Coordinates of C-alpha atoms and ligand atoms in Angstrom, one line a residue:
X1 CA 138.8 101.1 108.2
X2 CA 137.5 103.7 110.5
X3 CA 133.9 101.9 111.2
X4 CA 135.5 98.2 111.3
X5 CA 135.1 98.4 115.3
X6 CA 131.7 100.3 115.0
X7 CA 129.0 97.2 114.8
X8 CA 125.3 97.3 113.7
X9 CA 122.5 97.2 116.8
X10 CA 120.9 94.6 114.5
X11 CA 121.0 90.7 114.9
X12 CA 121.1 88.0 112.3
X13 CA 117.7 87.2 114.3
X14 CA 116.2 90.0 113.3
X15 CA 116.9 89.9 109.9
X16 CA 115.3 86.7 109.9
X17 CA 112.4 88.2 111.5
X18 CA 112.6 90.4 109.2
X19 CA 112.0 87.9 106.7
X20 CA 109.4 86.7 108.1
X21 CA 107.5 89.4 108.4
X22 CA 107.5 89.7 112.1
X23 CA 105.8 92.2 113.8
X24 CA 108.2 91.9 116.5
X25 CA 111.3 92.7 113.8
X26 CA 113.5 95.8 114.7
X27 CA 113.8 96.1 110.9
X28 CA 110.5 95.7 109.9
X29 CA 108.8 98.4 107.1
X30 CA 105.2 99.7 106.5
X31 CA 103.9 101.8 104.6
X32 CA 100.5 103.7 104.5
X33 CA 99.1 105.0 101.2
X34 CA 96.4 107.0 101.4
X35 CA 95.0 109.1 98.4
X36 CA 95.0 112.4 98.3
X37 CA 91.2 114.3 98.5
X38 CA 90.4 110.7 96.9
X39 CA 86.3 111.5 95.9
X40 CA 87.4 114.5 94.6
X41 CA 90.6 112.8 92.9
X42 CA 88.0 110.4 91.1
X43 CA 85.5 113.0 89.6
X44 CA 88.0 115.5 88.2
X45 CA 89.7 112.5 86.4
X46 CA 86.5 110.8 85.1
X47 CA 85.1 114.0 84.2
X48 CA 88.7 115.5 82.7
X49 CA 88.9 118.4 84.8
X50 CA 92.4 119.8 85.0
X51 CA 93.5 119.1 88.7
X52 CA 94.6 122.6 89.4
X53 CA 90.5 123.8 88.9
X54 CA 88.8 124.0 92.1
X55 CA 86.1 120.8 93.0
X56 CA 84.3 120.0 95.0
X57 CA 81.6 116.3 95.6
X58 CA 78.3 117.1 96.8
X59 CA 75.9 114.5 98.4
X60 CA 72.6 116.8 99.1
X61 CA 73.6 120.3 100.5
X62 CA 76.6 119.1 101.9
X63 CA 80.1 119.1 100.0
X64 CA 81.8 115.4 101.2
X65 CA 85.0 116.0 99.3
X66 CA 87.3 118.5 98.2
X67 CA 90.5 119.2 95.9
X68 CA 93.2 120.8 97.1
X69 CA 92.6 124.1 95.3
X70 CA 89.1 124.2 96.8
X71 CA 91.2 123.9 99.9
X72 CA 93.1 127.0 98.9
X73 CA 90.3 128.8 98.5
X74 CA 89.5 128.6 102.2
X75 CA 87.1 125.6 101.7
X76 CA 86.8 122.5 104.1
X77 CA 84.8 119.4 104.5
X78 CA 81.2 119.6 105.7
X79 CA 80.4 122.8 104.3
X80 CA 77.4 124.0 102.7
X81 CA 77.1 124.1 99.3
X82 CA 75.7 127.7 99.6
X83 CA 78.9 128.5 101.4
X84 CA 81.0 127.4 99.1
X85 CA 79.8 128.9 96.6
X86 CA 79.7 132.7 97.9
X87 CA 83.7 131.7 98.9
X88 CA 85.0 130.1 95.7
X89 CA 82.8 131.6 92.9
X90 CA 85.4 129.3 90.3
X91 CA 84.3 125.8 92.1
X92 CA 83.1 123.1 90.1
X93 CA 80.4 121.0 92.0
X94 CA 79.6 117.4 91.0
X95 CA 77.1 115.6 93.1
X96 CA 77.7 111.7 93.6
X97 CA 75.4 109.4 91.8
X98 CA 72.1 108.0 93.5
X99 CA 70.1 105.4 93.4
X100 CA 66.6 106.2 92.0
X101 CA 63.1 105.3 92.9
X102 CA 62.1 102.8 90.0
X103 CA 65.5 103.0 88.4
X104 CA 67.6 99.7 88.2
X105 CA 70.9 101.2 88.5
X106 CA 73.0 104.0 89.8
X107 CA 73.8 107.2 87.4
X108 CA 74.7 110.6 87.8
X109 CA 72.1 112.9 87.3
X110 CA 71.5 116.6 87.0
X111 CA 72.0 118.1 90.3
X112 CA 68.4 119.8 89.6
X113 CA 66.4 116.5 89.8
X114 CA 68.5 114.8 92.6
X115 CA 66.3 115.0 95.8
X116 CA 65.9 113.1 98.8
X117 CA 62.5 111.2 98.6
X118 CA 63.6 109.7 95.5
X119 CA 67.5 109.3 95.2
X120 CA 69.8 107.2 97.4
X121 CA 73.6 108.2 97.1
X122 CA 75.9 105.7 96.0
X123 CA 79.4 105.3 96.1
X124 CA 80.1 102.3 94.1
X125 CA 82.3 104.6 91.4
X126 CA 84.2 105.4 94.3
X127 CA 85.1 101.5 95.6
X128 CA 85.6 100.6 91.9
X129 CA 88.5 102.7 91.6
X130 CA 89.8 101.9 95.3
X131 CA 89.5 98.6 94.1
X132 CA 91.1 98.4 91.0
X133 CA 93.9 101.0 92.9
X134 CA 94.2 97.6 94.8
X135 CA 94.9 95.5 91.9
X136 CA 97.3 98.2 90.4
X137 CA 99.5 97.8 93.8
X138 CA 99.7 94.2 94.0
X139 CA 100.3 93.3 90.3
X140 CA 103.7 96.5 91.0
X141 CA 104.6 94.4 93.9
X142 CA 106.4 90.6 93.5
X143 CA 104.1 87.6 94.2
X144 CA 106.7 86.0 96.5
X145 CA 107.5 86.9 99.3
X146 CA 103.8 86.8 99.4
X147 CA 102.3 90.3 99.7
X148 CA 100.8 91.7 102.7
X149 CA 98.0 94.1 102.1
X150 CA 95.6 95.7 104.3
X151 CA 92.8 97.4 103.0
X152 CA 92.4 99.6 106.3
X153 CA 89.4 102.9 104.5
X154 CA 88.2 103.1 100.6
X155 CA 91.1 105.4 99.8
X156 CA 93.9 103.7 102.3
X157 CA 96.0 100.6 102.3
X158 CA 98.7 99.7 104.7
X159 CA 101.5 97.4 103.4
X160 CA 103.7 95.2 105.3
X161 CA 107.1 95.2 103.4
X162 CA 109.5 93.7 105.4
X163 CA 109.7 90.5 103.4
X164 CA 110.5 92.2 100.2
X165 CA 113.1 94.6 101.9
X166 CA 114.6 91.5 103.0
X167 CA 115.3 90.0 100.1
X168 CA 116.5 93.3 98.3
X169 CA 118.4 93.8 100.9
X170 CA 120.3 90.4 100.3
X171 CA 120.5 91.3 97.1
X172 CA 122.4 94.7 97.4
X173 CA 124.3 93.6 100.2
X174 CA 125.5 90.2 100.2
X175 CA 128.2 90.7 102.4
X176 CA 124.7 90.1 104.8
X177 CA 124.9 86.3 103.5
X178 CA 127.9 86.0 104.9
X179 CA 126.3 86.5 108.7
X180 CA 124.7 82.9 107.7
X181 CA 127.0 80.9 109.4
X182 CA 127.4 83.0 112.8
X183 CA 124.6 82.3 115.7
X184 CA 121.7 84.1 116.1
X185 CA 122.4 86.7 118.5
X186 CA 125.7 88.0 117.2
X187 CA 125.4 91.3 115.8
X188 CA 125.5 91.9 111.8
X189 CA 128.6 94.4 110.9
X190 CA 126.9 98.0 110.2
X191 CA 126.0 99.0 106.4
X192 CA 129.0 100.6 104.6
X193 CA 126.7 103.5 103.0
X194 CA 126.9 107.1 104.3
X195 CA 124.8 108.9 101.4
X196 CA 121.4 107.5 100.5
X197 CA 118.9 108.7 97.9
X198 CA 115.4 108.8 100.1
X199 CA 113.1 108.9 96.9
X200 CA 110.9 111.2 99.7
X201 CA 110.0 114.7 100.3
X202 CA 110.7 114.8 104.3
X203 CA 112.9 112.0 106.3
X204 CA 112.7 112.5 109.7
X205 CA 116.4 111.5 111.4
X206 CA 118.1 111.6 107.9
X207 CA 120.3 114.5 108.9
X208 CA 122.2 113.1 112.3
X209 CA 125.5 114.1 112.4
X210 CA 128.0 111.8 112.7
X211 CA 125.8 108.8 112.9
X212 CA 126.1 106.1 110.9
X213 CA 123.3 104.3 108.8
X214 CA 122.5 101.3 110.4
X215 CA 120.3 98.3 108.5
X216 CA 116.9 99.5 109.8
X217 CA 117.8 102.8 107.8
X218 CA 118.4 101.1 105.0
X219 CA 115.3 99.0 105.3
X220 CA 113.2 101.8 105.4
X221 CA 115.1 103.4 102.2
X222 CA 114.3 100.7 100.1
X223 CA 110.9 100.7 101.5
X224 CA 110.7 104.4 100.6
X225 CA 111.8 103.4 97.0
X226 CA 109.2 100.5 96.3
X227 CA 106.7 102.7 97.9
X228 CA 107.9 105.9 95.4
X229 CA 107.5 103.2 92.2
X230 CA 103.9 102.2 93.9
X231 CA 102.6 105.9 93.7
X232 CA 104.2 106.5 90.3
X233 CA 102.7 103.5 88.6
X234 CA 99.1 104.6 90.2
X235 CA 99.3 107.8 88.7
X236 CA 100.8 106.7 85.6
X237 CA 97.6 104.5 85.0
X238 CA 95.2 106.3 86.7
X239 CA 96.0 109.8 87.3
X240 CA 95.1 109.8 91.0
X241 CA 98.3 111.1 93.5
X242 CA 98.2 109.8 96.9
X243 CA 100.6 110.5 100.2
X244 CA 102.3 108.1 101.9
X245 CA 104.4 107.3 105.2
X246 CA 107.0 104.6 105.2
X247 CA 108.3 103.8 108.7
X248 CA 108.6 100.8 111.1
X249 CA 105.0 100.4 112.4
X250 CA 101.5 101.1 111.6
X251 CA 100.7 104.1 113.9
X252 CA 104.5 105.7 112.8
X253 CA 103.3 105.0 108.6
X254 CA 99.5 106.7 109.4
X255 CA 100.6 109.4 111.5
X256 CA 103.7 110.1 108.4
X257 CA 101.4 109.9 105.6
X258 CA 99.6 113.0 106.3
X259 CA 102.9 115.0 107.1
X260 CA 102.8 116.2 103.8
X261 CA 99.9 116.0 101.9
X262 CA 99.1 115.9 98.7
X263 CA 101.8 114.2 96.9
X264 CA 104.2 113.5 98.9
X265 CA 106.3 110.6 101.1
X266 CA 107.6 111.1 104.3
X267 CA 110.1 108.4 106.2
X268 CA 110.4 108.1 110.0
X269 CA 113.8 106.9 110.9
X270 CA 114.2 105.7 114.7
X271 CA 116.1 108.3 115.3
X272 CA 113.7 110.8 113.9
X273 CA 111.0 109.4 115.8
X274 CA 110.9 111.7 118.5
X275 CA 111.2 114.6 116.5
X276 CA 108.3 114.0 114.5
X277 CA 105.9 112.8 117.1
X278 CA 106.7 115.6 119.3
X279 CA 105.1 118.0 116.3
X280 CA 101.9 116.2 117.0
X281 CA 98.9 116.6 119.2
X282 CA 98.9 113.0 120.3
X283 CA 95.0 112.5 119.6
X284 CA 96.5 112.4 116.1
X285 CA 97.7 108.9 117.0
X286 CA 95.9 105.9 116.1
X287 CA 93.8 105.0 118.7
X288 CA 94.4 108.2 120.8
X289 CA 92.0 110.1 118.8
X290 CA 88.9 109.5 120.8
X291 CA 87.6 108.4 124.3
X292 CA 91.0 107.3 125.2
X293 CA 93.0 110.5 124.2
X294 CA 90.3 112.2 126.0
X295 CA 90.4 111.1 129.0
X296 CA 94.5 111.2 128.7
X297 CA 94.5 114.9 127.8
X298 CA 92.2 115.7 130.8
X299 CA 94.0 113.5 133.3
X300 CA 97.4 114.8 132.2
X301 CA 96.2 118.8 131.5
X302 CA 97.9 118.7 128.2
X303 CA 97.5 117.7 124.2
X304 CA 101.2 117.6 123.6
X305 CA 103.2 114.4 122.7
X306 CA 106.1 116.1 123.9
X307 CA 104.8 116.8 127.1
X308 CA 103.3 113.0 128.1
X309 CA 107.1 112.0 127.2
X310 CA 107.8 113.3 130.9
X311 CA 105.3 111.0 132.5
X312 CA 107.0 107.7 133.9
X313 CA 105.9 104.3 132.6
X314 CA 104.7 103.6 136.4
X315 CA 102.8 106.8 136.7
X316 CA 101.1 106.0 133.2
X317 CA 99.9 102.9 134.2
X318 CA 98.6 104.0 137.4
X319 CA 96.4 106.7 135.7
X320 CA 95.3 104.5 132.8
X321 CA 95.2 100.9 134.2
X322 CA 98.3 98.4 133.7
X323 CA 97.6 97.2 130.2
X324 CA 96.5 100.7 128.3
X325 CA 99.3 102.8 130.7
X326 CA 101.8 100.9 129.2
X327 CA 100.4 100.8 125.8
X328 CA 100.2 104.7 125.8
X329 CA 103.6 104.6 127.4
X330 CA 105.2 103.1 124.0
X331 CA 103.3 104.4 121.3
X332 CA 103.8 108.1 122.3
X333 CA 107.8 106.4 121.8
X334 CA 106.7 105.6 118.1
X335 CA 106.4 101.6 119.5
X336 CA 103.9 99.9 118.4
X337 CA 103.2 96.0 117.0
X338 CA 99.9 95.8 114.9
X339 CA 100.0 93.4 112.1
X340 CA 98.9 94.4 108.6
X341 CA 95.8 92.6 108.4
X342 CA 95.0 91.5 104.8
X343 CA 91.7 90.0 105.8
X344 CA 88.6 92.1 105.1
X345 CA 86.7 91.9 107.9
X346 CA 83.2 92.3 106.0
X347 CA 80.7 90.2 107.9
X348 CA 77.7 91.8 106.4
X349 CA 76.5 94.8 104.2
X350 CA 73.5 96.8 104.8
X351 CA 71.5 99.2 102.6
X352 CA 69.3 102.0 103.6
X353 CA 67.2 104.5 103.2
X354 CA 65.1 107.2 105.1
X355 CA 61.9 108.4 103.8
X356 CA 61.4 112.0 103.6
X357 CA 58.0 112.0 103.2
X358 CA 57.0 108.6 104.9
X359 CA 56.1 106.1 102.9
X360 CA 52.6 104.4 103.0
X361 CA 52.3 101.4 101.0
X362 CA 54.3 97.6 100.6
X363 CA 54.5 98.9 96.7
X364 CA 56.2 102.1 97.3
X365 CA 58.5 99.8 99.6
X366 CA 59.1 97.4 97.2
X367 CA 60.8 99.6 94.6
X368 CA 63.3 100.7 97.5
X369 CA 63.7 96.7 98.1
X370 CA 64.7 96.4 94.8
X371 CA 67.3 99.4 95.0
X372 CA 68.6 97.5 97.9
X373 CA 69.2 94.6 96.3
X374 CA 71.1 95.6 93.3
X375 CA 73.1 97.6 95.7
X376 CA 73.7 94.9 97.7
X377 CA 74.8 92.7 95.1
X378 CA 77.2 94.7 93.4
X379 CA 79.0 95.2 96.8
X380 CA 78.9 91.8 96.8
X381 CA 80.8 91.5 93.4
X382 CA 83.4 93.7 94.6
X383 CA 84.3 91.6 97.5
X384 CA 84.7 88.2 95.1
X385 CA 87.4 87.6 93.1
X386 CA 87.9 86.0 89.2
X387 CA 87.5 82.4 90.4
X388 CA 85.3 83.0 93.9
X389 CA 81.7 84.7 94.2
X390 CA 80.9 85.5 97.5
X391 CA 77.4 85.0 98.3
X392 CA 75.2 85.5 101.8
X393 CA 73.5 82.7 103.8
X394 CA 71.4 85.0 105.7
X395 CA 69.1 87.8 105.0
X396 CA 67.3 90.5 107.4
X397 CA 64.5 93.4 106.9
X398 CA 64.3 96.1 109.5
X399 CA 61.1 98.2 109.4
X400 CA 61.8 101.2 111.4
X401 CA 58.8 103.3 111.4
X402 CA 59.7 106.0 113.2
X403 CA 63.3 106.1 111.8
X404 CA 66.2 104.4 112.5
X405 CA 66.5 105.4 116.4
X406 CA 62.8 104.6 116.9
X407 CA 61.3 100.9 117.2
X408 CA 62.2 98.3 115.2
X409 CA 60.7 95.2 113.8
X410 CA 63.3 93.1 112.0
X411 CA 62.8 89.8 110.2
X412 CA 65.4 87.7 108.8
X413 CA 65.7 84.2 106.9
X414 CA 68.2 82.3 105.1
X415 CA 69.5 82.1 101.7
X416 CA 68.9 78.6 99.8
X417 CA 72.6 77.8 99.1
X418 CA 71.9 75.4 96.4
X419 CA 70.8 78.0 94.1
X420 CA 72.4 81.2 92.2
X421 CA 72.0 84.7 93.9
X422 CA 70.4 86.4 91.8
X423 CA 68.2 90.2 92.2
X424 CA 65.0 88.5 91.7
X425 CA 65.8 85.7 94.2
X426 CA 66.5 88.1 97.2
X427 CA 63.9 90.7 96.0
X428 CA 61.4 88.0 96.6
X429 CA 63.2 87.2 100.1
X430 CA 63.0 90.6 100.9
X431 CA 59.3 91.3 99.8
X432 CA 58.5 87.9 101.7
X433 CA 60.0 89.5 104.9
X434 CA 58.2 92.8 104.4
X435 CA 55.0 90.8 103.7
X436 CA 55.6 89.2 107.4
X437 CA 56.3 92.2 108.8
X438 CA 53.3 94.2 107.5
X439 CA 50.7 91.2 108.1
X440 CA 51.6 91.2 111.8
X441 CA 50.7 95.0 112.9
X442 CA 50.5 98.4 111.6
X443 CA 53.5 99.5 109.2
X444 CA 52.6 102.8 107.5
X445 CA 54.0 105.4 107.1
X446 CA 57.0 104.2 107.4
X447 CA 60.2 106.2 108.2
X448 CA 63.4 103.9 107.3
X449 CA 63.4 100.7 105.8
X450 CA 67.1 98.3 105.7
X451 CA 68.1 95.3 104.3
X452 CA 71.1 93.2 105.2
X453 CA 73.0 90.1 103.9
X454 CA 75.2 88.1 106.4
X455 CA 77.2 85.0 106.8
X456 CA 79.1 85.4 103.8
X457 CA 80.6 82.2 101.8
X458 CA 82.6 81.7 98.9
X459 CA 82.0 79.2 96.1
X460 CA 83.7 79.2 92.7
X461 CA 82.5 80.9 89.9
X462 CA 82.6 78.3 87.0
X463 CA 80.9 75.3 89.0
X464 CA 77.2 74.6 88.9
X465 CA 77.2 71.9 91.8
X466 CA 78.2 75.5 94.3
X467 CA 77.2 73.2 97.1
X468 CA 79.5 70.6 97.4
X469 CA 82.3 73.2 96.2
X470 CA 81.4 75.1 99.9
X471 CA 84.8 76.3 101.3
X472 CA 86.0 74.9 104.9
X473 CA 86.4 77.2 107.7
X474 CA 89.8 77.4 106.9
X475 CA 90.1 78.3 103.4
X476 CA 87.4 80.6 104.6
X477 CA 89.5 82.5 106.8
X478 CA 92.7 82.3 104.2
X479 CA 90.6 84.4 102.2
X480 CA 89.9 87.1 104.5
X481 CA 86.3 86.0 105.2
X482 CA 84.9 84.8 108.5
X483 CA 81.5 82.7 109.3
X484 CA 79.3 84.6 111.1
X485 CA 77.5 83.4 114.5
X486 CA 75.1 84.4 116.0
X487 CA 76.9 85.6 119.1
X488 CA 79.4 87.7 116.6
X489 CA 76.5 89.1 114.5
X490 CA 75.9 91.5 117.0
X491 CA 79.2 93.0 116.9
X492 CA 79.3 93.1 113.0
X493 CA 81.2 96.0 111.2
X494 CA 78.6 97.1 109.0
X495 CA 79.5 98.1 105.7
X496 CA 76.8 100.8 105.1
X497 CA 76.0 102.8 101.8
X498 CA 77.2 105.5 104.1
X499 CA 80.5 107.8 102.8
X500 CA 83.7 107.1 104.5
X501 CA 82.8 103.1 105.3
X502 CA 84.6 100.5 102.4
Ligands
CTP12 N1 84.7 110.8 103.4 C1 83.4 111.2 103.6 N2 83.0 111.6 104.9 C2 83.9 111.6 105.9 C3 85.2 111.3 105.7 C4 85.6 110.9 104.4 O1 82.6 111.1 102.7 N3 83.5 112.0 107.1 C5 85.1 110.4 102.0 C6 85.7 111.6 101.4 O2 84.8 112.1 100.4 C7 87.1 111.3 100.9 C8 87.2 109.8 101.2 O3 86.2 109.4 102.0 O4 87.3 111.6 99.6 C9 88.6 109.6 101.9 O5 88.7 110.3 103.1 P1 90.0 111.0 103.6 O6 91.2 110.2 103.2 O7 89.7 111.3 105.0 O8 89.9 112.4 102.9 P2 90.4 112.9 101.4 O9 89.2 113.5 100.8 O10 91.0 111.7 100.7 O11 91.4 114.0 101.7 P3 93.0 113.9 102.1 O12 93.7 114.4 100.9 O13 93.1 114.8 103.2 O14 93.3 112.5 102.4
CA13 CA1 92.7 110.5 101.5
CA14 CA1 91.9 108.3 104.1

């Protein structure tokens, strides 16, 4: 046969890193999936609004989100309301829901009534449909290999596929098994598939003439396929369409998920790579997009991909130090070994509000404390699972009275383990900690109150002795949760009741 003397660049090692998951796997496949003008995405299905009306999601004068018919119409995030309006006369405006002064839960409300001395926006419709998104993916996806997901926004996942390539790949190809026997190093013999179906809209590299698929190819076609039965199923149960980009790291996946947006899938082969990057400003890039790419655009006098591909690796690192020179170096060249991360990262949640007028009294404080608090805690259901509850071991009231740039007095005390978290139980912490605060020197008016729960632990749900049933470290981190220090509470990630933060 023509291609007998024609071998694979592909070892049996890195099919076994593949396997593994590896970030250091030649083969390996992840995707991005991010959903298409998602807040937007949410209201016209909850409300039934054909998707090809134009909409738009409000939070005060300022439209957050918008459909892609909005979009046609000339609008674009951060626009005014009044704006909008005058250009797209045909736009249907929903406003998020709020919190209200007095009110125990969240609600959408008439636009009319919704102001900012009263109402606090909330976006926990929003994270409940991320969420269950979540739980849609993994039950499409086998349980073994186990699956790695990364949460990386509320509307984006990454997903490591490599394992479950691998073992459709033995599957399909089980000439592969055959390579068992043969060391390590010895390269595999080279697919014998010339035509392939890309279940994508745009494959960068597909088109090479005379080139041969090799097995990283074919990885990334039958991650293209699982990913095309991912976005499928999501819309076949909830109606939302999302963009994704399947390729061999996570900066490649990002960057190739909005290619082609909304809708759509586009595939970076290797030898597509350059092609598609060199489309790109490179502050596009993960991580290039702010001090850094800065600082790189004004040393180097341009914004172009294409362009930095002229500057030598020694050069590079001369400019930008040894470590970050090199670092730019490869991922300009599409290389780049992040792992999907399937931990959450949430080390503590804070709610807020600004007072416009000032408040002046611990009571008018108090009914904010309790809006806090149910906030807080059904954040704090989201994070748990069926069989775990998460719960805080640490609570803290800032008083800002000048706002939240001005001075601060914060208090802070723990949470009794032994007993159930419940609304009343850290109301009363929280009122306790204003009551402190207050008694100690002048407090009104007041500007911005916060409250926020840390050192998170997980117990399960059905026991009533929680405390003996505390997790250890370990199966602490295996869920995705750290303990927070001291020393690391300063650099928490906040997750705020803020758009755009999970
Ligand atoms: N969001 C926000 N404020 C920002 C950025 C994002 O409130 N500064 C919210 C948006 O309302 C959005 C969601 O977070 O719906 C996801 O953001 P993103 O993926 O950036 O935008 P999309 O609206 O989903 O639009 P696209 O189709 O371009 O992904
Ligand atoms: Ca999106
Ligand atoms: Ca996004």
């Amino acid at each position: 046969m023509e291609d007998d003397h024609i071998t694979s660049h592909f070892t049996r090692r890195d099919l076994s890193l593949l396997a593994q998951s590896s970030p250091k796997s030649a083969l390996r496949v992840i995707t991005l999936i991010d959903y298409d003008c998602f807040y937007a995405q949410c209201e016209s299905v909850r409300l039934g609004i054909s998707s090809d009306v134009p909409l738009g999601v409000q939070q005060w004068e300022a439209i957050i989100a918008l459909n892609y018919p909005a979009r046609a119409n000339g609008l674009a995030r951060g626009i005014s309301v009044e704006e909008a309006r005058v250009k797209c006369p045909n736009l249907i405006l929903q406003h998020v829901p709020t919190w209200r002064e007095g009110c125990a839960s969240w609600a959408y409300r008439p636009v009319s009534t919704i102001m900012p001395g009263t109402d606090k926006a909330a976006l926990g419709p929003y994270r409940l449909e991320s969420r269950k998104g979540l739980e849609l993916i993994k039950s499409t996806l086998p349980h073994s290999p186990p699956q790695k997901i990364e949460k990386a926004s509320v509307d984006e996942m990454y997903l490591d596929l490599s394992a479950q390539v691998h073992s459709i790949l033995l599957q399909r190809y089980p000439a592969l098994l055959d390579v068992e026997s043969s060391s390590k190093d010895e390269m595999l013999p080279l697919p014998r598939t010339s035509v392939l179906n890309w279940h994508a809209d745009a494959v960068f590299g597909a088109d090479a003439e005379d080139d041969h698929f090799d097995w990283d190819d074919i990885a990334l076609n039958i991650g293209s396929e699982i990913v095309d039965n991912i976005r499928r199923e999501i819309f076949k149960h909830m109606r939302y369409t999302c963009s994704a980009g399947i390729a061999r790291n996570k900066m490649l996946a990002k960057l190739a998920s909005g290619y082609n947006k909304p809708n759509h899938q586009t595939v970076i082969l290797r030898r597509g790579t350059r092609e598609f990057l060199s489309t790109h400003k490179f502050t596009k890039i993960r991580g290039l997009g702010g001090l850094l790419g800065t600082q790189i655009s004004e040393k180097f006098n341009t914004k172009m991909v294409s362009e930095l591909l002229a500057i030598p690796l020694s050069q590079m690192k001369e400019e930008m130090g040894l470590e970050v020179g090199a670092w730019v170096f490869n991922v300009i060249r599409g290389e780049e070994q992040s792992e999907v991360n399937p931990r959450m990262h949430v080390q503590s949640m804070l709610s807020a509000k600004t007072f416009v007028p000032k408040i002046v009294s611990i009571d008018q404080a108090a009914k904010w404390l309790r809006i806090f608090v149910a906030d807080l805690l059904g954040r704090l259901d989201e994070l748990g699972s069926e069989n775990h509850r998460i719960s805080p071991t640490i609570i803290t009231l800032n008083h800002h009275i000048e706002g939240r740039f001005g001075p601060t007095r914060s208090k802070q005390t723990s949470v009794p383990s032994s007993t159930l978290i419940t609304e009343k139980m850290l109301f009363n912490l929280a009122l306790g900690l204003l009551t402190q605060i207050v008694a100690e020197e002048k407090s009104w008016p007041c500007r911005s109150i916060s409250l926020r729960i840390a050192g998170f632990q997980s117990a399960p749900k059905s026991n009533t002795l929680i405390s003996s049933y505390f997790m250890t470290n370990d199966q602490f981190t295996s869920l995705g949760l750290s303990k927070t220090s001291k020393e690391d509470s300063r650099k928490q990630q906040t997750v705020e009741s803020l758009p755009r933060v999970y």
